[in-house]
PDB file of C-alpha atoms in Angstrom:
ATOM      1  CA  UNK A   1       0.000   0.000   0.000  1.00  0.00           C
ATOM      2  CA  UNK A   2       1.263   3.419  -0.650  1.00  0.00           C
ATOM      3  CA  UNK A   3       1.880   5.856   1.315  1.00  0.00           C
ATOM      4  CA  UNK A   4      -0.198   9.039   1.036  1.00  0.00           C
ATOM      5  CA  UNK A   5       0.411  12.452   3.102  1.00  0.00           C
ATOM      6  CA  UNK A   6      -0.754  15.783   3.751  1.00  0.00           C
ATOM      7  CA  UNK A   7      -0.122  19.406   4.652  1.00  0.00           C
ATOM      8  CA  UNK A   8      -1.960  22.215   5.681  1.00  0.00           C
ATOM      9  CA  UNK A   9      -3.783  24.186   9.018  1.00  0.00           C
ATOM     10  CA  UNK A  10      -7.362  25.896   8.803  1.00  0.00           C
ATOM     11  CA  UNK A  11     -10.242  26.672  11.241  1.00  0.00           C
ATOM     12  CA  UNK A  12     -13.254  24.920  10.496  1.00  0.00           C
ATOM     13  CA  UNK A  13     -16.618  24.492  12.441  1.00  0.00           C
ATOM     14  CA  UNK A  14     -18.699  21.853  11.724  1.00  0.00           C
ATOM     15  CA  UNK A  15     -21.367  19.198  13.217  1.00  0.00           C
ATOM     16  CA  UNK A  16     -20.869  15.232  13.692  1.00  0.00           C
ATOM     17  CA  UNK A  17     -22.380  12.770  15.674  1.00  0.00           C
ATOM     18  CA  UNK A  18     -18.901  11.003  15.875  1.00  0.00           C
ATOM     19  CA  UNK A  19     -16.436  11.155  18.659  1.00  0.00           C
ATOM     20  CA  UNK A  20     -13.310  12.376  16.908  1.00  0.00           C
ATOM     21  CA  UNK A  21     -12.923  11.310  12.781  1.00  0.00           C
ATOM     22  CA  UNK A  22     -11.614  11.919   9.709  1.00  0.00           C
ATOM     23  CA  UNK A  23     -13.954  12.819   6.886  1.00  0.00           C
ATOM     24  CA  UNK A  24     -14.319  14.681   3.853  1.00  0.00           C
ATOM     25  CA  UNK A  25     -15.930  18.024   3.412  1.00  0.00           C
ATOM     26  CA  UNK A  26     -19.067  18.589   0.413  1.00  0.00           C
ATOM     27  CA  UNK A  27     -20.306  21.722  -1.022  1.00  0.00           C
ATOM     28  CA  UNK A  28     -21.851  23.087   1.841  1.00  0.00           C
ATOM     29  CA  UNK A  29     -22.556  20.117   4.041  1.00  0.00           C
ATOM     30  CA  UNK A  30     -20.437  21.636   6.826  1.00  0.00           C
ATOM     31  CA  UNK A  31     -19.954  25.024   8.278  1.00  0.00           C
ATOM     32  CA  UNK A  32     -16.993  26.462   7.593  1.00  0.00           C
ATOM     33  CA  UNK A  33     -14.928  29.288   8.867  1.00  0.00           C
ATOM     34  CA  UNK A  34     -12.578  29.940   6.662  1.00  0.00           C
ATOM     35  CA  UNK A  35      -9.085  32.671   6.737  1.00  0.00           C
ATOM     36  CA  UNK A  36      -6.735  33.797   3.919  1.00  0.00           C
ATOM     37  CA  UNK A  37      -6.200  38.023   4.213  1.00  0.00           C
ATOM     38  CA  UNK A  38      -7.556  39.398   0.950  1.00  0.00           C
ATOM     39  CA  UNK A  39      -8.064  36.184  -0.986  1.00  0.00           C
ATOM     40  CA  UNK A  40     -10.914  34.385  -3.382  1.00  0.00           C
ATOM     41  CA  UNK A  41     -12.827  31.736  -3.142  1.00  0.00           C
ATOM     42  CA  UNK A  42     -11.284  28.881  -4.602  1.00  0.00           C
ATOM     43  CA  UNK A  43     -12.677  26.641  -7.922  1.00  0.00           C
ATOM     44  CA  UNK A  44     -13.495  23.079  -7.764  1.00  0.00           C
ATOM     45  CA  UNK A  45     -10.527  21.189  -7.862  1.00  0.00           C
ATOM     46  CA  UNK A  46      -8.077  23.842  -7.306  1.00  0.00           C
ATOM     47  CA  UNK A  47      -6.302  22.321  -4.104  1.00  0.00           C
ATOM     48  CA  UNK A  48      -7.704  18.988  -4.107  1.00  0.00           C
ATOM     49  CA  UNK A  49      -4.554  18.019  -1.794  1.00  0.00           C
ATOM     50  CA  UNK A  50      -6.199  20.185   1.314  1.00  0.00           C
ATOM     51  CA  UNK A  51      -7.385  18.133   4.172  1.00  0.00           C
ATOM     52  CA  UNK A  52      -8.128  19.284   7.774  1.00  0.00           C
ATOM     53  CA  UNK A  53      -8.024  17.409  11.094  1.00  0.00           C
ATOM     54  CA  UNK A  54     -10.558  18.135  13.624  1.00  0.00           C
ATOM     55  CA  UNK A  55     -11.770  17.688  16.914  1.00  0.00           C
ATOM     56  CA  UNK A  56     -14.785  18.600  19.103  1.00  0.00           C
ATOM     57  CA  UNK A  57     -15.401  21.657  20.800  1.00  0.00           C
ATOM     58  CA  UNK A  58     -18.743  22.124  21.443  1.00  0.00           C
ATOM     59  CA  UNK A  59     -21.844  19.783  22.568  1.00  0.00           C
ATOM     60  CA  UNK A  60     -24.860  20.998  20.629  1.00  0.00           C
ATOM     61  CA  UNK A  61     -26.460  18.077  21.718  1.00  0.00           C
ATOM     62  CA  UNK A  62     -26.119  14.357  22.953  1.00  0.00           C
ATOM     63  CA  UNK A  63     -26.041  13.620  19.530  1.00  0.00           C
ATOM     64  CA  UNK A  64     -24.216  16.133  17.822  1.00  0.00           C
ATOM     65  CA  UNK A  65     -21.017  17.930  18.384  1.00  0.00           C
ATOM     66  CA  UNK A  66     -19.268  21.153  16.633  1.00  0.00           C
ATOM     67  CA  UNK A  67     -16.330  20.354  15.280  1.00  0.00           C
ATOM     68  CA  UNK A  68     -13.164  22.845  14.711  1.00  0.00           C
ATOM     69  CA  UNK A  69      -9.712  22.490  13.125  1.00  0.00           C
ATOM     70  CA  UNK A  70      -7.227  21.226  15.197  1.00  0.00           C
ATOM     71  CA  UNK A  71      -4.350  21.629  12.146  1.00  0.00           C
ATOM     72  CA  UNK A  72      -4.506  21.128   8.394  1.00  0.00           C
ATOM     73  CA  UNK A  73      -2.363  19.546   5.391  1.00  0.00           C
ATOM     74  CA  UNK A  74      -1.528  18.107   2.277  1.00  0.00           C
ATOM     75  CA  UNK A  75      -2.216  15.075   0.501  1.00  0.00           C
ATOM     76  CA  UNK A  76       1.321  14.428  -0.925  1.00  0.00           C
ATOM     77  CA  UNK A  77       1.315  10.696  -1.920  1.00  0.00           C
ATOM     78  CA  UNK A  78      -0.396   9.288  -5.243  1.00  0.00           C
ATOM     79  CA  UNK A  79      -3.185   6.485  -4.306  1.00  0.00           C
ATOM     80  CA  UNK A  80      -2.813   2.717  -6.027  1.00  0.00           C
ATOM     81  CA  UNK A  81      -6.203   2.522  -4.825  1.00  0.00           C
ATOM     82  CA  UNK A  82      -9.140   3.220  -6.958  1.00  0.00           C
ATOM     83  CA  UNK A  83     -10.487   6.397  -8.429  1.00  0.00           C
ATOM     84  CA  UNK A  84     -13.819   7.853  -8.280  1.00  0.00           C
ATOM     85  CA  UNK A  85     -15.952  10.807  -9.589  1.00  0.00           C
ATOM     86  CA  UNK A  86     -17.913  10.972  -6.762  1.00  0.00           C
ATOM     87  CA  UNK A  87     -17.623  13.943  -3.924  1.00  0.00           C
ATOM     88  CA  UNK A  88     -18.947  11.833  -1.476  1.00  0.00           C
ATOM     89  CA  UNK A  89     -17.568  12.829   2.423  1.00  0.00           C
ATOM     90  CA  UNK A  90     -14.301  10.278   3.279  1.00  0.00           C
ATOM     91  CA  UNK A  91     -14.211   9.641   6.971  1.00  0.00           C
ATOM     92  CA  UNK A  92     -10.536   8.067   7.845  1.00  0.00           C
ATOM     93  CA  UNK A  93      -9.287   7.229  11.212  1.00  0.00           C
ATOM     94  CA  UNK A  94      -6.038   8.371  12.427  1.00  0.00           C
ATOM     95  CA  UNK A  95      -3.815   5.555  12.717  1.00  0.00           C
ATOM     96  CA  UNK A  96      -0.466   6.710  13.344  1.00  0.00           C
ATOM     97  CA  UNK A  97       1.632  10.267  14.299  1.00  0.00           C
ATOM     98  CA  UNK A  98       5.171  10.974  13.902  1.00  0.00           C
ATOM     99  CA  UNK A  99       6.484  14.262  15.222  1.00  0.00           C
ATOM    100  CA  UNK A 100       9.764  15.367  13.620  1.00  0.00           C
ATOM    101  CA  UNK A 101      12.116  14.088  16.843  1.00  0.00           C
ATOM    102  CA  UNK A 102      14.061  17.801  16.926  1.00  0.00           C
ATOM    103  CA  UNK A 103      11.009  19.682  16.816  1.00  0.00           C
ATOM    104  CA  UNK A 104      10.918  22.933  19.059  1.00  0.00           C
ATOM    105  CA  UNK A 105       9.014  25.886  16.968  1.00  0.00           C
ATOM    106  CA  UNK A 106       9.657  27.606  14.962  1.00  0.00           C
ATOM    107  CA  UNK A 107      12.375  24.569  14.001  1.00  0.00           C
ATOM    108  CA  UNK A 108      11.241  21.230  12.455  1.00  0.00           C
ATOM    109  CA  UNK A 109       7.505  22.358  12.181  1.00  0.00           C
ATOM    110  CA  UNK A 110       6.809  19.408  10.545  1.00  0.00           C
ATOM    111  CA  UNK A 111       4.760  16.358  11.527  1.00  0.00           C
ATOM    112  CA  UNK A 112       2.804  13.362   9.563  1.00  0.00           C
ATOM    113  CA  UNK A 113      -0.280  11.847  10.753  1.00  0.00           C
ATOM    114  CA  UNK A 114      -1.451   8.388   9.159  1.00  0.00           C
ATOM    115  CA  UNK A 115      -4.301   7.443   8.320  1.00  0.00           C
ATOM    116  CA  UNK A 116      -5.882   3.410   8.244  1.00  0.00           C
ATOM    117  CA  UNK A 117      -7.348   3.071   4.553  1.00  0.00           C
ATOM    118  CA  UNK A 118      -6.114   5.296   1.406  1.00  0.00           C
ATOM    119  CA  UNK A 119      -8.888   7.532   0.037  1.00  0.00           C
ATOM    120  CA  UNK A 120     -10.371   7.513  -3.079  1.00  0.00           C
ATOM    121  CA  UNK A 121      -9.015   9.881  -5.573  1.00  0.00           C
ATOM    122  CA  UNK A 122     -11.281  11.914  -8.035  1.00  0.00           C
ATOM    123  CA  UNK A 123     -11.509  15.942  -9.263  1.00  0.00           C
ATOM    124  CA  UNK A 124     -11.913  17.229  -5.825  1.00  0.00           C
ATOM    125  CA  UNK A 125      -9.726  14.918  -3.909  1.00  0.00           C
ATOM    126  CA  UNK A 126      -5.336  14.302  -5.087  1.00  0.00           C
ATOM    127  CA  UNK A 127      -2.546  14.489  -4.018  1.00  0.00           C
ATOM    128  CA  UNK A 128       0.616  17.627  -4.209  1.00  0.00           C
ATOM    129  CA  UNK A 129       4.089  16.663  -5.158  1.00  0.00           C
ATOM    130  CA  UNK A 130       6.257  17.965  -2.169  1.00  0.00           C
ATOM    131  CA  UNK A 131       9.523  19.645  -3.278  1.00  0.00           C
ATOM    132  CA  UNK A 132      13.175  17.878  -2.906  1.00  0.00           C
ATOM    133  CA  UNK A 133      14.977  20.772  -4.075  1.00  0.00           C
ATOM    134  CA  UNK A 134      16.143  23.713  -1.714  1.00  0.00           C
ATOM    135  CA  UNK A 135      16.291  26.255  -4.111  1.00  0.00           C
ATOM    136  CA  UNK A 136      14.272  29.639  -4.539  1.00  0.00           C
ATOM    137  CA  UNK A 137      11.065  29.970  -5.939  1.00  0.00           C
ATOM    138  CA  UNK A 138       9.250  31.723  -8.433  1.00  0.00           C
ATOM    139  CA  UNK A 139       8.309  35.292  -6.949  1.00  0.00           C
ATOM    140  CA  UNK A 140       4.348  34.688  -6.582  1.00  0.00           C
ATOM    141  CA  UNK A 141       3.336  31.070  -5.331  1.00  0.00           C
ATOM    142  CA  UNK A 142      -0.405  30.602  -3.434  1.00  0.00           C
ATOM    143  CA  UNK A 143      -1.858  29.894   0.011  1.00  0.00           C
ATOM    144  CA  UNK A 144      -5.160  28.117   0.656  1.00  0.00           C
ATOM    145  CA  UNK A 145      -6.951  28.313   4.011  1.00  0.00           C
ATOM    146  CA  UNK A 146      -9.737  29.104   6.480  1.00  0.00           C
ATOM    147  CA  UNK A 147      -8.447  31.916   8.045  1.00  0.00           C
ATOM    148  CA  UNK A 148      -8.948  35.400   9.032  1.00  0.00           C
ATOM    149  CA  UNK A 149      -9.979  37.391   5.742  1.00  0.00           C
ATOM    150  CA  UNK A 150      -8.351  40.158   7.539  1.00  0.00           C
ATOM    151  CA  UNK A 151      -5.627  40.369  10.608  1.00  0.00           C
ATOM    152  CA  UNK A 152      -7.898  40.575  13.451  1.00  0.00           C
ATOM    153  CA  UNK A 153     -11.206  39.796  11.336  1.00  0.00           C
ATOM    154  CA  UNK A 154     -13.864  37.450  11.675  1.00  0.00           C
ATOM    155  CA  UNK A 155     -13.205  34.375   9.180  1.00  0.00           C
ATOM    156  CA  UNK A 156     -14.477  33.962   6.427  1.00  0.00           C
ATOM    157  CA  UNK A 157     -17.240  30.573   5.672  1.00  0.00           C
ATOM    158  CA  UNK A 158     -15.747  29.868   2.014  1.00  0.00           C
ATOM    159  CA  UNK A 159     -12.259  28.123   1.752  1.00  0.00           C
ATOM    160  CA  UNK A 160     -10.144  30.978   0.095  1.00  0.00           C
ATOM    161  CA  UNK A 161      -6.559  30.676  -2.200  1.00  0.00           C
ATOM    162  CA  UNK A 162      -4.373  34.308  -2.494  1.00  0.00           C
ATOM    163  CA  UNK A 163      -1.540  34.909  -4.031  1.00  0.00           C
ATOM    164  CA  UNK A 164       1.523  34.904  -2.128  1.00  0.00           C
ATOM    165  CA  UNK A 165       5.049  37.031  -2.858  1.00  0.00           C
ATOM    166  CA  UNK A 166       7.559  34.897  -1.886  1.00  0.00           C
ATOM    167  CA  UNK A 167      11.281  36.282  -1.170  1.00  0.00           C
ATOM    168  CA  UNK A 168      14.597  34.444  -2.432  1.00  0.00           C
ATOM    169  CA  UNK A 169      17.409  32.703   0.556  1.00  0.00           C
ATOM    170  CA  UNK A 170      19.122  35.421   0.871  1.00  0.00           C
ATOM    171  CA  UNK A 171      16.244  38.340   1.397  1.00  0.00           C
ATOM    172  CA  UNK A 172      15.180  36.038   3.928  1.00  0.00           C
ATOM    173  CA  UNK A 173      18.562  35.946   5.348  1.00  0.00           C
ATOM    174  CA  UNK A 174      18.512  39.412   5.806  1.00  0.00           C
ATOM    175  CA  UNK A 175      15.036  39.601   7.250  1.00  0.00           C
ATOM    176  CA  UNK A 176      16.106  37.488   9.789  1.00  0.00           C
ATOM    177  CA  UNK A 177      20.190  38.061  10.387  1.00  0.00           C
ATOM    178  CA  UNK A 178      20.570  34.376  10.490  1.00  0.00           C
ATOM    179  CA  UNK A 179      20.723  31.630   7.598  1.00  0.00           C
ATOM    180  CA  UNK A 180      16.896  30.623   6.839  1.00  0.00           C
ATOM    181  CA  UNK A 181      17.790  27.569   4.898  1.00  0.00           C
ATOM    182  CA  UNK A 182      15.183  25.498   6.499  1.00  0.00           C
ATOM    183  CA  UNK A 183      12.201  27.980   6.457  1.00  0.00           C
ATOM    184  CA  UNK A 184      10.521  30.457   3.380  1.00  0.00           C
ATOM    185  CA  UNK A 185       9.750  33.683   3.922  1.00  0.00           C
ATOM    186  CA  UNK A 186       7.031  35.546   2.268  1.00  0.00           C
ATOM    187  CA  UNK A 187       6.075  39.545   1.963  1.00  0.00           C
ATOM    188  CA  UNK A 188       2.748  39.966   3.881  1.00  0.00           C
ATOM    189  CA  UNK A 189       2.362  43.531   2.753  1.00  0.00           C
ATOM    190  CA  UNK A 190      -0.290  42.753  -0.195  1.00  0.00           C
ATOM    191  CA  UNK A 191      -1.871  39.383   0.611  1.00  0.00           C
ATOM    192  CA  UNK A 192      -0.918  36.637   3.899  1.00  0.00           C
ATOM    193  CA  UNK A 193      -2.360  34.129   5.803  1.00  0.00           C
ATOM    194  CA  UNK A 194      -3.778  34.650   8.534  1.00  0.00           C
ATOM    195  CA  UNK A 195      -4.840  33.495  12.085  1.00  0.00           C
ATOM    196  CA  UNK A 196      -6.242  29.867  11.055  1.00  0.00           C
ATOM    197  CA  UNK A 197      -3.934  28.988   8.242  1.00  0.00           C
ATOM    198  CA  UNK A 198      -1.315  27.490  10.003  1.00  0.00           C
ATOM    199  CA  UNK A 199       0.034  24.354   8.739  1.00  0.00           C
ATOM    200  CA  UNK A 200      -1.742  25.121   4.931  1.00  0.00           C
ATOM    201  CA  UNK A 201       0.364  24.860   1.904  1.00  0.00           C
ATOM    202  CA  UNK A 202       1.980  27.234  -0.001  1.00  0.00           C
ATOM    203  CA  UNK A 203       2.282  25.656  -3.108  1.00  0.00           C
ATOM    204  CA  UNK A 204       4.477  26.915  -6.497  1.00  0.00           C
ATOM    205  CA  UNK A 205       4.786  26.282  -9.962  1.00  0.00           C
ATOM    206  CA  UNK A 206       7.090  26.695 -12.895  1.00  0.00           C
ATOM    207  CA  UNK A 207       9.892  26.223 -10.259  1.00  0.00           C
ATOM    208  CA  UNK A 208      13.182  24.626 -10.937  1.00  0.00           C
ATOM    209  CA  UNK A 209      12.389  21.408  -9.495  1.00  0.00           C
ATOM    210  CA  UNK A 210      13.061  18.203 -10.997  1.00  0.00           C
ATOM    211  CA  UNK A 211       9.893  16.784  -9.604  1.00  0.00           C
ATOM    212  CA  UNK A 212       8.055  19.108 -10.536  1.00  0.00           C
ATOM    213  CA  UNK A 213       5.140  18.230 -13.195  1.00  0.00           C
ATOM    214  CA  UNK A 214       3.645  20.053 -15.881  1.00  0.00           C
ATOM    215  CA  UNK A 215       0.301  21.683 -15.179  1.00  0.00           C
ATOM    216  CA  UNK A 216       0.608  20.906 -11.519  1.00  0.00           C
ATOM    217  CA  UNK A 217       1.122  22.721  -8.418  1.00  0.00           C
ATOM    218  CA  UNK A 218       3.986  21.657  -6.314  1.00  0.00           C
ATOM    219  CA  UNK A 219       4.254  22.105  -2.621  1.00  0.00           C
ATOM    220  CA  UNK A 220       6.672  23.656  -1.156  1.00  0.00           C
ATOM    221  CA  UNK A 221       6.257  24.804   2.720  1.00  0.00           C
ATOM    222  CA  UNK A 222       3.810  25.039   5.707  1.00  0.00           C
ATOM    223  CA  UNK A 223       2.537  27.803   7.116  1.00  0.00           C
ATOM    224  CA  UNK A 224       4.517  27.847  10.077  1.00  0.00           C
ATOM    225  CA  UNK A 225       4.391  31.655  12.052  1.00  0.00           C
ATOM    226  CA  UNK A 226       5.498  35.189  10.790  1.00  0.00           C
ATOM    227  CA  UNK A 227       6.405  38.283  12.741  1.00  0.00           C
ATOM    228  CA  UNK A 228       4.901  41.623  12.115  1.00  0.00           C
ATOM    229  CA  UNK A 229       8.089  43.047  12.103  1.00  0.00           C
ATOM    230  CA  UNK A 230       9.531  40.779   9.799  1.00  0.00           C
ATOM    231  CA  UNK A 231       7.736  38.233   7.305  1.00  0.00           C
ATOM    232  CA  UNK A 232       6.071  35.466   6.905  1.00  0.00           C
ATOM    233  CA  UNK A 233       7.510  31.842   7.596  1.00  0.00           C
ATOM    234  CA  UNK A 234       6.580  28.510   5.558  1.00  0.00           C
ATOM    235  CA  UNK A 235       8.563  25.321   6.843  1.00  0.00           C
ATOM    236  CA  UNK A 236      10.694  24.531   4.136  1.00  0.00           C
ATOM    237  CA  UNK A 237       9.084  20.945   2.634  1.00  0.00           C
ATOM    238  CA  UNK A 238      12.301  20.149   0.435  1.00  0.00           C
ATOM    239  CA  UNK A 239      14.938  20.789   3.654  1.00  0.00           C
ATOM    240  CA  UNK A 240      12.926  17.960   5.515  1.00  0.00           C
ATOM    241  CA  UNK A 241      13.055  15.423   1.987  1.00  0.00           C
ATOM    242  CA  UNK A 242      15.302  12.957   3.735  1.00  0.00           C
ATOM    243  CA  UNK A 243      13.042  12.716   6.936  1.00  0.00           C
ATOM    244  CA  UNK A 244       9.734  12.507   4.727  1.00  0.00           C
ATOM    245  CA  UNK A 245      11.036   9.810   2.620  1.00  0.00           C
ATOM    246  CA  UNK A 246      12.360   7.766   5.365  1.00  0.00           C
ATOM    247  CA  UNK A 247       9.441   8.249   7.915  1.00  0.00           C
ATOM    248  CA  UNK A 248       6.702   8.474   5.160  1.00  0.00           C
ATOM    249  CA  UNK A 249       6.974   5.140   3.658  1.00  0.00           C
ATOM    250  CA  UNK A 250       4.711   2.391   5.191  1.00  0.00           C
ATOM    251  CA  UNK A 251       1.096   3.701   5.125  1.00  0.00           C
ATOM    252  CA  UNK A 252      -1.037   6.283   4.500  1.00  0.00           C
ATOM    253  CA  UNK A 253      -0.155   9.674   6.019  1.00  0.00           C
ATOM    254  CA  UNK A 254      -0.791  13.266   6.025  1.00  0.00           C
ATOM    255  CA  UNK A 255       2.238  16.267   7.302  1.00  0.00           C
ATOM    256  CA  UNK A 256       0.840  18.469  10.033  1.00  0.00           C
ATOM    257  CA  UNK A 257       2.012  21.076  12.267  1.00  0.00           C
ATOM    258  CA  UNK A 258       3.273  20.052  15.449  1.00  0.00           C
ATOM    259  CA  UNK A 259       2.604  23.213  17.091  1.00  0.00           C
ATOM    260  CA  UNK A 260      -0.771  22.786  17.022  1.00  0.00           C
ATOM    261  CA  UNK A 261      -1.343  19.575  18.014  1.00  0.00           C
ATOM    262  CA  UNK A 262       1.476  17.684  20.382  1.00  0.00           C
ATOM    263  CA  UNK A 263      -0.925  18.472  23.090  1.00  0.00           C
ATOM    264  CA  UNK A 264      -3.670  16.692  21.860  1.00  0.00           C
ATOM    265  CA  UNK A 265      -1.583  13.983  20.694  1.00  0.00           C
ATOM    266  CA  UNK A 266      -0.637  13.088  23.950  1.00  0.00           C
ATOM    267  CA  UNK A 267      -4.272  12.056  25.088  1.00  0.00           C
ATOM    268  CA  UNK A 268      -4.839  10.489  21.324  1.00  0.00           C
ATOM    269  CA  UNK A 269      -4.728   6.573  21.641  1.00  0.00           C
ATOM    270  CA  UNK A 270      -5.944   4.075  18.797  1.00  0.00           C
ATOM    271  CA  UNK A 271      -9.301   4.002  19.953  1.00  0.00           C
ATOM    272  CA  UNK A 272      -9.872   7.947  19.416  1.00  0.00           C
ATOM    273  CA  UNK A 273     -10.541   9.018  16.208  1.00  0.00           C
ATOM    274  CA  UNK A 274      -9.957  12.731  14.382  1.00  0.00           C
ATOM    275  CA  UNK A 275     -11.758  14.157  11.807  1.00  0.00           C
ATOM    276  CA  UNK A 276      -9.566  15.188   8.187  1.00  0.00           C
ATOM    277  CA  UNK A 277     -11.711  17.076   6.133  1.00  0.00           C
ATOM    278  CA  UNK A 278     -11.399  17.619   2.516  1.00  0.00           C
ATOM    279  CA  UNK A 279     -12.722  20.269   0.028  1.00  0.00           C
ATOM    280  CA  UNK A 280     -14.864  19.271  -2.337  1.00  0.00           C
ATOM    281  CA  UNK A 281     -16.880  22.704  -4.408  1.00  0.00           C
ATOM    282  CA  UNK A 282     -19.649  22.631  -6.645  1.00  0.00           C
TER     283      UNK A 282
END
């Protein structure tokens, strides 16, 4: 079986009668709170690779809960399973979580969470190539997210893409007075994530990367933090290439942000279940 994997972080509200699960979002089946600072609402099919984990927050009732995001990601592993062109919800339980073993944020902001049976690929639901090479990228990649539509805002109920002005190593360098090779920074000054996003993609293309295919979006970093004094940061995918390949191998998986959810992790045994939701659009 082969192993597939994900990357992202949003905010998302929504009702279940389960416990804690991993599902699919449809059209509007959900609500959704949504941040990206001045972005659009995205197409169908134009980041099939987004997924969210979830957990409950909220009794409505004894039956039904409200669900929000605990952290997002990426699908970044190709299915052998079959293929479908229906946008029917996928509910997955979380099998598995490997934190990066040197993580302490803002370093190694990087995590994978497995899941027990692949999903079923079609137009709304695929997988992002992750990037292997550390180089720089072209100078306007995208973000996808429920965040804050702007910094402070309410969010937003539509998942939203913007673009996203990415600097080169050695701006970020001087951002930062200290060598950046394992993060990307971004210029928040016309369009950012926001409070929500963390853990999303930022994804590329036209890039120099050998694995890199035509017509498709490559991924290459996580929202991780930014300071307002200084820019954005993404966790650099292709700097953690070795670690993905070697921990990423034996099941289906999705990359997370540790950040967000060591905490919860600790009181996570087999027998709980999270919710990974992803976007399906009419």
């Amino acid at each position: 079986m082969s192993p597939q994997i994900f990357l992202f972080l949003l905010t998302i509200a929504t009702y279940t009668d389960q416990a804690r699960i991993i599902t699919t979002l449809k059209y509007s089946t959900f609500r959704v709170s949504p941040k990206i600072v001045h972005g659009s609402p995205v197409s169908k099919g134009q980041v099939p690779y987004l997924v969210s984990i979830k957990e409950p927050s909220v009794n409505v009732s004894q039956a039904k809960k409200l669900w929000t995001n605990l952290c997002g990601g990426s699908i970044i592993t190709p299915s052998k399973g079959r293929t479908s062109t229906s946008d029917k919800s996928q509910w997955r339980i979380m099998s598995k979580v490997v934190l990066h073993q040197n993580f302490n944020f803002p370093l190694n902001d990087i995590a994978l969470v497995f899941v027990d049976t692949p999903f079923v690929f079609s137009e709304t639901v695929n997988y992002v190539i992750p990037a292997r090479a550390i180089t720089d990228y072209p100078k306007t990649c995208i973000a996808a997210g429920f965040g804050e539509t702007q910094h402070g805002s309410n969010t937003s109920r539509k998942l939203l893409w913007t673009d996203i002005s990415v600097l080169s190593r050695a701006q970020c360098d001087f951002w930062w007075e200290m060598e950046m090779n394992d993060f990307i920074c971004t210029n928040s000054q016309a369009s950012d994530v926001g409070a929500g996003d963390s853990g999303g993609p930022l994804a590329c293309y036209g890039t120099t990367d050998p694995t890199e295919q035509k017509g498709k979006d490559l991924l290459v970093g996580i929202v991780s933090g930014k300071n307002f004094d200084k820019t954005t940061l993404f966790t650099r995918v292709a700097a953690f290439d070795t670690w993905l390949q070697n921990e990423g191998q034996t099941s289906i998986a999705c990359i997370c942000k540790p950040s967000k959810i060591v905490l919860s992790f600790a009181i996570i045994l087999s027998y709980i279940r999270l919710l990974i939701l992803f976007i399906f659009w009419s």
